[in-house]
Amino acid sequence: ALEADENISKGEKLVFLPSSLMMSCDDEEVSAPLRRVVDSVPSELWSSKVGLVLLRERVAGQHSKYAPYINLLPSVHEGSPMFYPPDAIREIQYAPLVAQINKRCRFLISFFGGKSITVDDGEGFVDGEHPNRRRVEMTIDANALGWASACASSRAFKVRGPTQTPSMLPVIDICNHSFQPSAEVSGTEGGVELVTTRDLRPGEPIELSYGNLSNDDLLLDYGFIVEDNPHDTVKLRWDLKLIELAREIGGLGTAP
């Protein structure tokens, strides 16, 4: 979490993050072999797309420009429903959310087919035009991608436009969520900025709105819910055949 350590005026720029430090699967620096694997992931599971890039940078270690950031990422995601034991998932007793959890888990299982995958940047990744690049070869499994996907889903922001995959924003993504945020992320030339939306006093939290999300979405992607969430909804499935059957049982089968 971030908080103000002095009086800060509305509209003050707190962080500037250049595009070169925004981790995205749309980055042209992604090697062709890794790109093919990323493109094989369904677009609705974008967090796994970004997660593959995160894993590549984690394997690169200190040779990655993201090394200081990656070293601070959590090693486990206890709040993520994807890592709940089966009994805990069944206890949720809310079919739409359970379906989304199972969808993500089934993808990880089917994507790897019980085996690991090796991805090599390839010999052509380092050439005369890019002599500073370092070739990386990584072997990953469902557990590794599950961790990386949870990192991406809980930390990425859509800042490159509505058609672009969300990007991970080091430092900025430390901000906690609030439906009454004290700051916002805005695009600017060459990157993004974290800017205050009101005056802040020392000790006040610097919070962002992750979006007008229901508790389903907040729990699934971020591992928490908001009490009295104004954007919360309950999804109900209505089966016309069951309604007609209930009318028959209730003696209303011939009623208008």
Short mmCIF file of C-alpha atoms in Angstrom, two decimals:
data_model
loop_
_atom_site.label_atom_id
_atom_site.label_comp_id
_atom_site.label_asym_id
_atom_site.label_seq_id
_atom_site.Cartn_x
_atom_site.Cartn_y
_atom_site.Cartn_z
CA ALA A 1 0.00 0.00 0.00
CA LEU A 2 1.07 3.59 -0.62
CA GLU A 3 0.31 6.57 1.60
CA ALA A 4 1.14 10.24 1.64
CA ASP A 5 4.08 11.29 3.82
CA GLU A 6 3.33 15.01 3.45
CA ASN A 7 0.55 17.31 2.27
CA ILE A 8 -0.13 16.64 -1.40
CA SER A 9 -2.28 18.84 -3.61
CA LYS A 10 -4.93 17.64 -6.02
CA GLY A 11 -3.54 17.05 -9.50
CA GLU A 12 0.01 16.35 -8.35
CA LYS A 13 1.95 13.74 -10.32
CA LEU A 14 3.20 11.07 -7.91
CA VAL A 15 4.69 8.51 -10.29
CA PHE A 16 5.71 8.50 -13.93
CA LEU A 17 6.20 5.03 -15.41
CA PRO A 18 7.74 4.91 -18.91
CA SER A 19 6.29 2.52 -21.49
CA SER A 20 9.52 0.52 -21.41
CA LEU A 21 8.76 -0.54 -17.82
CA MET A 22 5.12 -1.54 -18.40
CA MET A 23 5.06 -5.34 -18.58
CA SER A 24 2.74 -6.43 -21.38
CA CYS A 25 2.29 -9.44 -23.62
CA ASP A 26 1.78 -6.96 -26.49
CA ASP A 27 5.38 -5.75 -26.16
CA GLU A 28 7.37 -6.06 -29.38
CA GLU A 29 10.30 -7.32 -27.28
CA VAL A 30 8.48 -10.63 -26.72
CA SER A 31 10.33 -13.30 -28.72
CA ALA A 32 8.61 -15.11 -31.59
CA PRO A 33 8.58 -18.53 -29.81
CA LEU A 34 7.06 -17.00 -26.67
CA ARG A 35 4.61 -15.03 -28.81
CA ARG A 36 3.28 -18.25 -30.34
CA VAL A 37 2.60 -19.66 -26.87
CA VAL A 38 0.99 -16.41 -25.71
CA ASP A 39 -1.25 -16.32 -28.78
CA SER A 40 -2.47 -19.85 -28.06
CA VAL A 41 -4.12 -18.65 -24.84
CA PRO A 42 -7.78 -17.53 -25.24
CA SER A 43 -8.17 -13.75 -25.10
CA GLU A 44 -10.58 -13.90 -22.15
CA LEU A 45 -7.79 -15.50 -20.10
CA TRP A 46 -5.54 -12.50 -20.67
CA SER A 47 -3.96 -12.84 -17.22
CA SER A 48 -2.30 -16.07 -18.38
CA LYS A 49 -0.99 -14.28 -21.47
CA VAL A 50 0.66 -11.63 -19.29
CA GLY A 51 1.67 -14.37 -16.84
CA LEU A 52 3.76 -16.10 -19.51
CA VAL A 53 5.76 -12.91 -20.02
CA LEU A 54 6.16 -12.52 -16.25
CA LEU A 55 7.53 -16.07 -15.99
CA ARG A 56 10.02 -15.37 -18.76
CA GLU A 57 11.28 -12.29 -16.93
CA ARG A 58 11.45 -14.19 -13.64
CA VAL A 59 13.63 -16.86 -15.26
CA ALA A 60 15.86 -14.12 -16.67
CA GLY A 61 16.67 -13.20 -13.06
CA GLN A 62 18.95 -10.23 -12.56
CA HIS A 63 19.32 -9.87 -16.31
CA SER A 64 15.69 -8.74 -16.47
CA LYS A 65 14.94 -5.03 -16.23
CA TYR A 66 11.99 -6.04 -14.02
CA ALA A 67 14.16 -7.94 -11.50
CA PRO A 68 13.68 -5.53 -8.53
CA TYR A 69 9.94 -5.56 -9.14
CA ILE A 70 9.63 -9.33 -9.54
CA ASN A 71 11.60 -9.91 -6.34
CA LEU A 72 8.85 -8.06 -4.43
CA LEU A 73 5.94 -10.06 -5.84
CA PRO A 74 4.18 -12.42 -3.39
CA SER A 75 5.31 -16.04 -3.49
CA VAL A 76 1.79 -17.31 -2.78
CA HIS A 77 -1.73 -16.03 -3.44
CA GLU A 78 -3.76 -17.35 -0.53
CA GLY A 79 -6.67 -15.01 -1.27
CA SER A 80 -7.08 -16.14 -4.88
CA PRO A 81 -9.95 -18.62 -5.31
CA MET A 82 -7.86 -20.48 -7.89
CA PHE A 83 -5.74 -21.76 -5.02
CA TYR A 84 -8.60 -22.69 -2.70
CA PRO A 85 -8.85 -26.40 -1.84
CA PRO A 86 -11.79 -28.16 -3.57
CA ASP A 87 -13.87 -28.23 -0.38
CA ALA A 88 -13.54 -24.46 0.00
CA ILE A 89 -14.59 -23.87 -3.60
CA ARG A 90 -17.72 -25.99 -3.07
CA GLU A 91 -18.53 -23.98 0.06
CA ILE A 92 -18.82 -20.81 -2.04
CA GLN A 93 -22.22 -22.14 -3.19
CA TYR A 94 -22.57 -19.53 -5.92
CA ALA A 95 -22.61 -21.15 -9.35
CA PRO A 96 -21.46 -18.20 -11.56
CA LEU A 97 -18.33 -17.62 -9.47
CA VAL A 98 -17.55 -21.32 -9.11
CA ALA A 99 -17.88 -21.69 -12.89
CA GLN A 100 -15.28 -18.97 -13.47
CA ILE A 101 -12.88 -20.53 -10.95
CA ASN A 102 -13.27 -23.95 -12.56
CA LYS A 103 -12.80 -22.46 -16.03
CA ARG A 104 -9.42 -21.02 -15.09
CA CYS A 105 -8.31 -24.21 -13.36
CA ARG A 106 -9.42 -26.40 -16.28
CA PHE A 107 -7.52 -24.19 -18.69
CA LEU A 108 -4.28 -24.63 -16.74
CA ILE A 109 -4.73 -28.39 -16.65
CA SER A 110 -5.61 -28.71 -20.34
CA PHE A 111 -2.96 -26.23 -21.50
CA PHE A 112 -0.17 -28.35 -20.06
CA GLY A 113 -1.83 -31.76 -20.35
CA GLY A 114 -0.11 -32.97 -17.19
CA LYS A 115 3.32 -32.07 -18.57
CA SER A 116 5.62 -29.05 -18.54
CA ILE A 117 6.30 -26.77 -21.51
CA THR A 118 9.71 -25.49 -22.58
CA VAL A 119 9.92 -22.13 -24.34
CA ASP A 120 13.20 -20.90 -25.83
CA ASP A 121 13.65 -17.34 -27.11
CA GLY A 122 15.76 -18.84 -29.90
CA GLU A 123 19.11 -17.99 -31.44
CA GLY A 124 17.66 -15.15 -33.47
CA PHE A 125 16.50 -13.26 -30.38
CA VAL A 126 19.96 -11.72 -29.93
CA ASP A 127 21.35 -10.14 -33.10
CA GLY A 128 23.30 -7.18 -34.32
CA GLU A 129 20.31 -4.89 -33.97
CA HIS A 130 19.63 -6.08 -30.38
CA PRO A 131 23.03 -7.01 -28.91
CA ASN A 132 21.93 -6.25 -25.34
CA ARG A 133 19.22 -8.88 -25.32
CA ARG A 134 19.71 -12.09 -23.38
CA ARG A 135 18.30 -15.36 -24.63
CA VAL A 136 16.14 -17.17 -22.08
CA GLU A 137 14.95 -20.77 -22.07
CA MET A 138 12.31 -21.69 -19.51
CA THR A 139 10.38 -24.80 -18.54
CA ILE A 140 7.05 -24.09 -16.88
CA ASP A 141 4.11 -26.07 -15.55
CA ALA A 142 0.55 -25.40 -14.41
CA ASN A 143 1.63 -24.33 -10.92
CA ALA A 144 4.06 -21.75 -12.26
CA LEU A 145 1.56 -20.27 -14.70
CA GLY A 146 -1.14 -20.30 -12.03
CA TRP A 147 1.09 -18.16 -9.81
CA ALA A 148 1.95 -15.79 -12.64
CA SER A 149 -1.67 -15.51 -13.80
CA ALA A 150 -2.76 -14.56 -10.28
CA CYS A 151 -0.02 -11.90 -10.17
CA ALA A 152 -1.21 -10.47 -13.47
CA SER A 153 -4.94 -10.54 -12.72
CA SER A 154 -4.44 -8.72 -9.40
CA ARG A 155 -1.95 -6.12 -10.63
CA ALA A 156 -2.55 -5.31 -14.31
CA PHE A 157 -4.32 -2.22 -15.62
CA LYS A 158 -5.86 -1.53 -19.02
CA VAL A 159 -3.94 1.61 -19.97
CA ARG A 160 -3.08 1.02 -23.65
CA GLY A 161 -6.63 1.34 -24.96
CA PRO A 162 -9.74 -0.88 -24.92
CA THR A 163 -8.36 -3.37 -27.48
CA GLN A 164 -5.02 -3.89 -25.76
CA THR A 165 -4.26 -6.47 -23.10
CA PRO A 166 -3.78 -4.99 -19.59
CA SER A 167 -0.23 -4.23 -18.48
CA MET A 168 1.51 -4.70 -15.14
CA LEU A 169 2.60 -1.34 -13.72
CA PRO A 170 5.46 -1.60 -11.20
CA VAL A 171 5.12 0.72 -8.17
CA ILE A 172 1.71 1.97 -9.30
CA ASP A 173 0.18 -1.46 -8.71
CA ILE A 174 1.01 -1.21 -5.00
CA CYS A 175 -1.99 1.10 -4.56
CA ASN A 176 -4.99 -0.48 -2.86
CA HIS A 177 -8.54 -0.28 -4.19
CA SER A 178 -11.30 2.15 -3.27
CA PHE A 179 -14.53 3.17 -4.94
CA GLN A 180 -13.67 6.69 -3.70
CA PRO A 181 -10.06 6.79 -4.94
CA SER A 182 -7.55 9.48 -4.09
CA ALA A 183 -5.55 9.00 -7.30
CA GLU A 184 -5.93 7.80 -10.87
CA VAL A 185 -3.75 6.39 -13.63
CA SER A 186 -3.69 8.35 -16.85
CA GLY A 187 -1.83 7.84 -20.09
CA THR A 188 0.70 10.42 -21.14
CA GLU A 189 3.39 10.76 -23.76
CA GLY A 190 5.87 7.95 -23.29
CA GLY A 191 4.10 6.15 -20.44
CA VAL A 192 1.54 6.53 -17.66
CA GLU A 193 1.22 8.75 -14.59
CA LEU A 194 -0.23 8.31 -11.13
CA VAL A 195 -1.98 11.59 -10.31
CA THR A 196 -3.89 12.65 -7.17
CA THR A 197 -7.60 13.39 -7.56
CA ARG A 198 -7.93 15.35 -4.29
CA ASP A 199 -5.80 16.94 -1.59
CA LEU A 200 -4.09 14.47 0.73
CA ARG A 201 -2.80 14.82 4.26
CA PRO A 202 0.17 12.90 5.72
CA GLY A 203 -0.77 9.28 6.44
CA GLU A 204 -3.74 9.18 4.05
CA PRO A 205 -3.75 6.18 1.71
CA ILE A 206 -3.12 6.65 -2.00
CA GLU A 207 -5.83 4.46 -3.52
CA LEU A 208 -7.03 3.66 -7.02
CA SER A 209 -10.35 2.38 -8.28
CA TYR A 210 -9.84 -0.99 -9.94
CA GLY A 211 -13.14 -0.37 -11.71
CA ASN A 212 -16.86 -0.59 -10.97
CA LEU A 213 -16.52 -4.28 -10.19
CA SER A 214 -18.88 -6.66 -8.45
CA ASN A 215 -17.69 -8.75 -5.52
CA ASP A 216 -17.53 -11.72 -7.92
CA ASP A 217 -14.90 -9.96 -10.00
CA LEU A 218 -13.05 -8.56 -6.99
CA LEU A 219 -12.77 -11.97 -5.34
CA LEU A 220 -11.84 -13.77 -8.54
CA ASP A 221 -9.08 -11.36 -9.60
CA TYR A 222 -7.98 -9.66 -6.39
CA GLY A 223 -8.86 -12.03 -3.56
CA PHE A 224 -11.11 -9.68 -1.56
CA ILE A 225 -14.66 -8.34 -1.47
CA VAL A 226 -16.11 -4.97 -0.48
CA GLU A 227 -18.87 -4.81 2.10
CA ASP A 228 -21.97 -3.05 0.77
CA ASN A 229 -20.43 -2.96 -2.71
CA PRO A 230 -22.64 -0.58 -4.75
CA HIS A 231 -21.70 -2.43 -7.94
CA ASP A 232 -22.49 -5.90 -6.65
CA THR A 233 -24.95 -8.09 -8.49
CA VAL A 234 -26.44 -11.54 -8.08
CA LYS A 235 -26.84 -13.66 -11.20
CA LEU A 236 -29.88 -15.92 -11.30
CA ARG A 237 -30.64 -18.52 -13.93
CA TRP A 238 -34.29 -18.89 -14.89
CA ASP A 239 -35.43 -22.08 -16.59
CA LEU A 240 -38.81 -21.60 -18.29
CA LYS A 241 -39.56 -25.33 -18.10
CA LEU A 242 -39.17 -25.28 -14.32
CA ILE A 243 -41.46 -22.27 -14.05
CA GLU A 244 -44.10 -24.02 -16.15
CA LEU A 245 -43.76 -27.14 -14.01
CA ALA A 246 -44.23 -25.05 -10.86
CA ARG A 247 -47.43 -23.61 -12.37
CA GLU A 248 -48.75 -27.11 -12.98
CA ILE A 249 -47.92 -28.24 -9.45
CA GLY A 250 -49.53 -25.12 -8.05
CA GLY A 251 -52.73 -25.79 -9.99
CA LEU A 252 -52.24 -22.80 -12.28
CA GLY A 253 -51.57 -24.74 -15.47
CA THR A 254 -54.77 -23.49 -17.13
CA ALA A 255 -54.64 -19.96 -15.74
CA PRO A 256 -53.69 -17.07 -18.07
#
